[in-house]
mmCIF file of C-alpha atoms in Angstrom:
data_model
loop_
_atom_site.group_PDB
_atom_site.id
_atom_site.type_symbol
_atom_site.label_atom_id
_atom_site.label_comp_id
_atom_site.label_asym_id
_atom_site.label_seq_id
_atom_site.Cartn_x
_atom_site.Cartn_y
_atom_site.Cartn_z
ATOM 1 C CA MET A 1495 52.777 0.095 -216.704
ATOM 2 C CA ALA A 1496 50.737 -0.774 -219.804
ATOM 3 C CA LYS A 1497 52.582 -2.414 -222.680
ATOM 4 C CA LEU A 1498 53.159 -0.326 -225.792
ATOM 5 C CA SER A 1499 51.655 -3.090 -227.938
ATOM 6 C CA ARG A 1500 48.277 -2.204 -226.430
ATOM 7 C CA LYS A 1501 48.620 1.389 -227.572
ATOM 8 C CA ILE A 1502 48.752 0.669 -231.305
ATOM 9 C CA PRO A 1503 46.456 -1.245 -233.678
ATOM 10 C CA LYS A 1504 46.735 -5.016 -233.268
ATOM 11 C CA ARG A 1505 47.633 -5.555 -236.928
ATOM 12 C CA PHE A 1506 50.801 -3.511 -236.464
ATOM 13 C CA ALA A 1507 51.736 -5.090 -233.113
ATOM 14 C CA GLU A 1508 51.653 -8.546 -234.698
ATOM 15 C CA ILE A 1509 54.270 -7.684 -237.321
ATOM 16 C CA GLY A 1510 57.504 -9.441 -236.324
ATOM 17 C CA ILE A 1511 59.985 -6.587 -236.398
ATOM 18 C CA ILE A 1512 57.525 -4.146 -234.820
ATOM 19 C CA SER A 1513 56.738 -6.676 -232.069
ATOM 20 C CA ASP A 1514 60.455 -7.046 -231.277
ATOM 21 C CA ILE A 1515 60.893 -3.280 -231.084
ATOM 22 C CA LEU A 1516 57.867 -2.917 -228.792
ATOM 23 C CA GLN A 1517 59.115 -5.656 -226.442
ATOM 24 C CA ALA A 1518 62.523 -3.991 -226.189
ATOM 25 C CA LEU A 1519 60.876 -0.652 -225.436
ATOM 26 C CA ASP A 1520 58.629 -2.300 -222.822
ATOM 27 C CA ARG A 1521 61.659 -3.708 -221.008
ATOM 28 C CA GLY A 1522 63.320 -0.310 -221.085
ATOM 29 C CA LEU A 1523 60.224 1.398 -219.687
ATOM 30 C CA VAL A 1524 59.910 -1.164 -216.876
ATOM 31 C CA ASP A 1525 63.558 -0.608 -215.961
ATOM 32 C CA LEU A 1526 63.033 3.161 -216.043
ATOM 33 C CA GLU A 1527 59.978 2.865 -213.804
ATOM 34 C CA ASN A 1528 61.871 0.734 -211.267
ATOM 35 C CA LYS A 1529 64.789 3.164 -211.174
ATOM 36 C CA THR A 1530 62.410 6.112 -210.811
ATOM 37 C CA ASN A 1531 60.713 4.430 -207.853
ATOM 38 C CA GLN A 1532 64.090 3.721 -206.271
ATOM 39 C CA VAL A 1533 65.135 7.358 -206.632
ATOM 40 C CA MET A 1534 61.886 8.449 -204.977
ATOM 41 C CA ASN A 1535 62.454 5.969 -202.143
ATOM 42 C CA ASP A 1536 65.986 7.252 -201.612
ATOM 43 C CA PHE A 1537 64.574 10.683 -200.769
ATOM 44 C CA THR A 1538 63.296 9.242 -197.448
ATOM 45 C CA ILE A 1539 65.588 7.653 -194.856
ATOM 46 C CA ASN A 1540 63.031 4.976 -193.965
ATOM 47 C CA ASN A 1541 63.200 3.614 -197.523
ATOM 48 C CA VAL A 1542 66.725 4.470 -198.674
ATOM 49 C CA SER A 1543 68.586 1.566 -200.299
ATOM 50 C CA ASP A 1544 71.901 0.104 -199.170
ATOM 51 C CA THR A 1545 73.577 1.524 -202.285
ATOM 52 C CA ASN A 1546 72.609 5.136 -201.544
ATOM 53 C CA ILE A 1547 72.482 5.286 -197.746
ATOM 54 C CA GLU A 1548 76.188 6.199 -197.668
ATOM 55 C CA ARG A 1549 75.308 9.609 -199.115
ATOM 56 C CA TYR A 1550 73.301 10.454 -195.983
ATOM 57 C CA GLU A 1551 76.011 8.996 -193.734
ATOM 58 C CA LYS A 1552 78.708 11.151 -195.357
ATOM 59 C CA ILE A 1553 76.604 14.285 -194.873
ATOM 60 C CA LEU A 1554 76.135 13.502 -191.160
ATOM 61 C CA ASP A 1555 79.654 12.095 -190.710
ATOM 62 C CA ILE A 1556 78.386 8.657 -189.654
ATOM 63 C CA SER A 1557 80.102 5.346 -190.427
ATOM 64 C CA ASN A 1558 78.030 2.242 -189.659
ATOM 65 C CA LEU A 1559 79.062 -0.126 -192.448
ATOM 66 C CA ASN A 1560 79.124 -3.120 -190.090
ATOM 67 C CA LEU A 1561 75.445 -2.663 -189.133
ATOM 68 C CA THR A 1562 72.383 -3.910 -190.955
ATOM 69 C CA LEU A 1563 70.555 -1.577 -193.331
ATOM 70 C CA GLU A 1564 67.715 -1.179 -190.828
ATOM 71 C CA LEU A 1565 70.082 -0.140 -188.030
ATOM 72 C CA ARG A 1566 71.919 2.272 -190.329
ATOM 73 C CA ARG A 1567 68.595 3.913 -191.144
ATOM 74 C CA GLY A 1568 67.875 4.129 -187.420
ATOM 75 C CA ALA A 1569 71.215 5.826 -186.781
ATOM 76 C CA LEU A 1570 70.437 8.452 -189.432
ATOM 77 C CA LEU A 1571 66.955 9.095 -188.046
ATOM 78 C CA SER A 1572 68.285 9.453 -184.512
ATOM 79 C CA LYS A 1573 70.900 11.932 -185.748
ATOM 80 C CA TYR A 1574 68.246 14.141 -187.317
ATOM 81 C CA ARG A 1575 65.873 13.763 -184.372
ATOM 82 C CA GLY A 1576 68.640 14.636 -181.926
ATOM 83 C CA VAL A 1577 69.010 18.154 -183.302
ATOM 84 C CA GLY A 1578 67.874 20.759 -180.784
ATOM 85 C CA THR A 1579 67.054 20.671 -177.065
ATOM 86 C CA ILE A 1580 66.976 17.151 -175.612
ATOM 87 C CA THR A 1581 63.624 16.366 -173.985
ATOM 88 C CA PRO A 1582 62.057 13.041 -172.891
ATOM 89 C CA LYS A 1583 59.843 13.162 -175.977
ATOM 90 C CA ARG A 1584 62.852 13.639 -178.233
ATOM 91 C CA LEU A 1585 64.687 10.759 -176.536
ATOM 92 C CA GLU A 1586 61.648 8.538 -177.138
ATOM 93 C CA SER A 1587 61.781 9.444 -180.805
ATOM 94 C CA ILE A 1588 65.508 8.682 -181.049
ATOM 95 C CA ALA A 1589 65.182 5.316 -179.269
ATOM 96 C CA ALA A 1590 62.127 4.292 -181.296
ATOM 97 C CA SER A 1591 64.026 4.887 -184.532
ATOM 98 C CA PHE A 1592 66.249 1.940 -183.593
ATOM 99 C CA SER A 1593 63.881 -0.558 -181.987
ATOM 100 C CA GLY A 1594 60.834 -0.141 -184.207
ATOM 101 C CA GLY A 1595 58.616 -0.641 -181.149
ATOM 102 C CA GLU A 1596 57.039 1.351 -178.331
ATOM 103 C CA VAL A 1597 59.405 3.297 -176.078
ATOM 104 C CA ASP A 1598 58.808 5.021 -172.737
ATOM 105 C CA ILE A 1599 61.096 7.362 -170.802
ATOM 106 C CA ALA A 1600 61.001 7.157 -166.994
ATOM 107 C CA GLU A 1601 62.506 10.111 -165.149
ATOM 108 C CA HIS A 1602 64.042 9.499 -161.724
ATOM 109 C CA ALA A 1603 63.859 11.733 -158.680
ATOM 110 C CA GLU A 1604 64.926 15.332 -159.135
ATOM 111 C CA GLY A 1605 68.676 15.660 -158.793
ATOM 112 C CA ALA A 1606 69.399 12.027 -159.725
ATOM 113 C CA TYR A 1607 70.479 13.020 -163.249
ATOM 114 C CA ILE A 1608 69.475 9.652 -164.657
ATOM 115 C CA ILE A 1609 66.626 8.358 -166.826
ATOM 116 C CA THR A 1610 65.379 4.889 -167.757
ATOM 117 C CA ILE A 1611 64.664 4.093 -171.412
ATOM 118 C CA ILE A 1612 62.043 1.337 -171.537
ATOM 119 C CA PHE A 1613 61.638 -0.660 -174.747
ATOM 120 C CA LYS A 1614 58.253 -2.377 -175.007
ATOM 121 C CA ASP A 1615 57.038 -4.919 -177.541
ATOM 122 C CA THR A 1616 60.521 -5.101 -179.054
ATOM 123 C CA ARG A 1617 60.924 -7.609 -181.891
ATOM 124 C CA ASN A 1618 64.224 -6.390 -183.243
ATOM 125 C CA ASP A 1619 67.680 -7.791 -182.561
ATOM 126 C CA VAL A 1620 69.146 -6.347 -179.333
ATOM 127 C CA ARG A 1621 72.274 -5.367 -181.302
ATOM 128 C CA TYR A 1622 70.505 -2.059 -181.933
ATOM 129 C CA LEU A 1623 71.400 -1.124 -178.344
ATOM 130 C CA GLN A 1624 75.040 -0.618 -179.350
ATOM 131 C CA ALA A 1625 74.052 1.765 -182.128
ATOM 132 C CA LEU A 1626 71.627 3.517 -179.767
ATOM 133 C CA ASP A 1627 74.382 4.004 -177.195
ATOM 134 C CA ARG A 1628 76.548 5.779 -179.755
ATOM 135 C CA ALA A 1629 73.651 7.992 -180.836
ATOM 136 C CA LEU A 1630 72.717 8.967 -177.268
ATOM 137 C CA LYS A 1631 76.297 9.844 -176.349
ATOM 138 C CA GLU A 1632 76.286 12.417 -179.130
ATOM 139 C CA VAL A 1633 73.104 14.207 -178.047
ATOM 140 C CA MET A 1634 72.750 13.752 -174.272
ATOM 141 C CA PRO A 1635 74.261 16.281 -171.845
ATOM 142 C CA ALA A 1636 77.427 15.110 -170.101
ATOM 143 C CA HIS A 1637 75.808 15.236 -166.641
ATOM 144 C CA LEU A 1638 72.902 12.954 -167.607
ATOM 145 C CA ASP A 1639 73.128 9.151 -167.571
ATOM 146 C CA TYR A 1640 70.623 6.500 -168.610
ATOM 147 C CA ILE A 1641 69.524 2.916 -167.926
ATOM 148 C CA VAL A 1642 68.037 0.662 -170.615
ATOM 149 C CA SER A 1643 65.166 -1.682 -169.761
ATOM 150 C CA VAL A 1644 63.817 -4.163 -172.341
ATOM 151 C CA GLU A 1645 60.371 -5.661 -171.705
ATOM 152 C CA TYR A 1646 59.221 -8.678 -173.687
ATOM 153 C CA GLU A 1647 57.067 -11.786 -173.434
ATOM 154 C CA THR A 1648 58.164 -15.238 -174.474
ATOM 155 C CA LYS A 1649 56.930 -18.813 -174.206
ATOM 156 C CA ILE A 1650 59.126 -21.593 -172.876
ATOM 157 C CA GLY A 1651 58.419 -25.197 -173.790
ATOM 158 C CA ILE A 1652 59.806 -27.912 -171.496
ATOM 159 C CA GLN A 1653 60.201 -31.466 -172.778
ATOM 160 C CA PRO A 1654 61.038 -33.907 -169.932
ATOM 161 C CA GLU A 1655 63.413 -36.726 -170.829
ATOM 162 C CA ILE A 1656 62.832 -40.404 -170.053
ATOM 163 C CA ARG A 1657 65.084 -41.302 -167.144
ATOM 164 C CA ASP A 1658 65.410 -43.882 -164.416
ATOM 165 C CA TYR A 1659 63.800 -42.701 -161.201
ATOM 166 C CA GLU A 1660 64.483 -44.423 -157.906
ATOM 167 C CA TYR A 1661 61.385 -45.051 -155.813
ATOM 168 C CA PRO A 1662 62.439 -46.546 -152.435
ATOM 169 C CA PHE A 1663 59.087 -48.313 -151.997
ATOM 170 C CA ASN A 1664 56.880 -50.662 -154.001
ATOM 171 C CA MET A 1665 54.658 -48.831 -156.502
ATOM 172 C CA CYS A 1666 51.509 -50.175 -158.112
ATOM 173 C CA GLY A 1667 48.741 -48.719 -160.256
ATOM 174 C CA THR A 1668 48.874 -46.192 -163.091
ATOM 175 C CA PHE A 1669 48.362 -42.487 -163.605
ATOM 176 C CA LEU A 1670 47.343 -40.522 -166.694
ATOM 177 C CA CYS A 1671 49.893 -38.659 -168.761
ATOM 178 C CA GLY A 1672 49.947 -35.049 -167.600
ATOM 179 C CA ILE A 1673 48.706 -35.865 -164.063
ATOM 180 C CA LYS A 1674 51.145 -35.868 -161.185
ATOM 181 C CA PRO A 1675 50.866 -39.152 -159.259
ATOM 182 C CA ASP A 1676 49.749 -38.884 -155.648
ATOM 183 C CA TYR A 1677 52.488 -40.107 -153.304
ATOM 184 C CA SER A 1678 51.105 -38.450 -150.205
ATOM 185 C CA THR A 1679 49.752 -41.720 -148.773
ATOM 186 C CA GLN A 1680 53.126 -43.436 -149.173
ATOM 187 C CA GLY A 1681 55.252 -40.943 -147.301
ATOM 188 C CA ALA A 1682 57.101 -39.758 -150.417
ATOM 189 C CA ARG A 1683 57.855 -36.305 -151.785
ATOM 190 C CA LEU A 1684 58.158 -35.201 -155.447
ATOM 191 C CA SER A 1685 60.967 -32.684 -155.814
ATOM 192 C CA GLU A 1686 61.667 -30.225 -158.642
ATOM 193 C CA ASN A 1687 63.944 -32.645 -160.487
ATOM 194 C CA LEU A 1688 61.291 -35.396 -160.438
ATOM 195 C CA ARG A 1689 63.255 -37.565 -158.000
ATOM 196 C CA VAL A 1690 61.281 -39.303 -155.247
ATOM 197 C CA GLN A 1691 63.137 -40.266 -152.082
ATOM 198 C CA SER A 1692 62.242 -42.347 -149.046
ATOM 199 C CA LYS A 1693 64.167 -44.227 -146.352
ATOM 200 C CA ASP A 1694 61.808 -47.208 -146.131
ATOM 201 C CA SER A 1695 62.978 -49.265 -149.128
ATOM 202 C CA THR A 1696 65.508 -49.429 -151.969
ATOM 203 C CA ASN A 1697 63.388 -50.741 -154.854
ATOM 204 C CA VAL A 1698 64.032 -49.116 -158.247
ATOM 205 C CA GLN A 1699 61.309 -48.687 -160.861
ATOM 206 C CA LYS A 1700 61.158 -46.880 -164.222
ATOM 207 C CA TYR A 1701 58.448 -44.361 -165.052
ATOM 208 C CA LYS A 1702 57.809 -42.138 -168.042
ATOM 209 C CA MET A 1703 56.604 -38.919 -166.470
ATOM 210 C CA ALA A 1704 54.869 -36.249 -168.554
ATOM 211 C CA GLY A 1705 52.804 -33.196 -167.779
ATOM 212 C CA THR A 1706 53.190 -29.801 -166.148
ATOM 213 C CA PHE A 1707 55.305 -29.569 -163.008
ATOM 214 C CA ALA A 1708 55.430 -26.327 -161.050
ATOM 215 C CA ALA A 1709 58.700 -25.277 -159.477
ATOM 216 C CA GLU A 1710 58.941 -25.394 -155.668
ATOM 217 C CA SER A 1711 55.766 -27.452 -155.341
ATOM 218 C CA GLU A 1712 55.228 -30.672 -153.471
ATOM 219 C CA VAL A 1713 52.715 -33.481 -153.858
#
C-alpha cells in the first residue's frame, strides 16, 4: 500500500505535524490491510487462522484442539467432503485432505467389504492417521473396513565404528578404504558383523574397516 505522504505535495509532507499525522495514518492503513487479508483468508478452510478455525469446528461439531492447525484444517475438509454417497473417489479426497500427498484407493475382491488406502509421497507427520481414522468412522458404512498403507522412500547412512577384530591368521598388506579385503586365499570368511573367523591361528590384529558392505554376502 502506497504511503499517504506520496499522495500530497512534498512541501506539505515535510511539515513536522503533518508528517506525524501521515505516519500514524499509514500505520493504521497497514493494520487495516492486514486484517482485511486475514478476514479474506478465513473464508477458506485451507487458509483459516488458528484464532478463527473454532468457528468452523463449532458449526460441524468437531473438537480437535490437541491437533496442529494443519490437521484441524484437514478434519474440516474431510467433514465437508464426506457429505453424500461414499465412493472411492470421495475417500481419496478425504484422505488427501489430511496427508497433503497423493492417495490411491485399492478395492479388494467383491464381497470382501474392505479397501486399502494407499498414501504415496507422504511428507507429513503420521499423526494425521489418528485424525483420519475418526473422520472415516463418521462417513464409512458400518459393513466396510479399511487398511492403511504408507509408501515412502528414505536414505539410510551407516557409519561403521572402529573396533578390534580377531583374525586367527597372520595378515599382511593393505587395502584401500571402501574396498573389501580379499580373504578368499586365506580360508577366511567375512560375515555381516565384520568378524573374520578361522581355526588355524589365534593372532589378533586391529583394522579400521570402511566402505559399503552388503548384507548376507561373503568374500
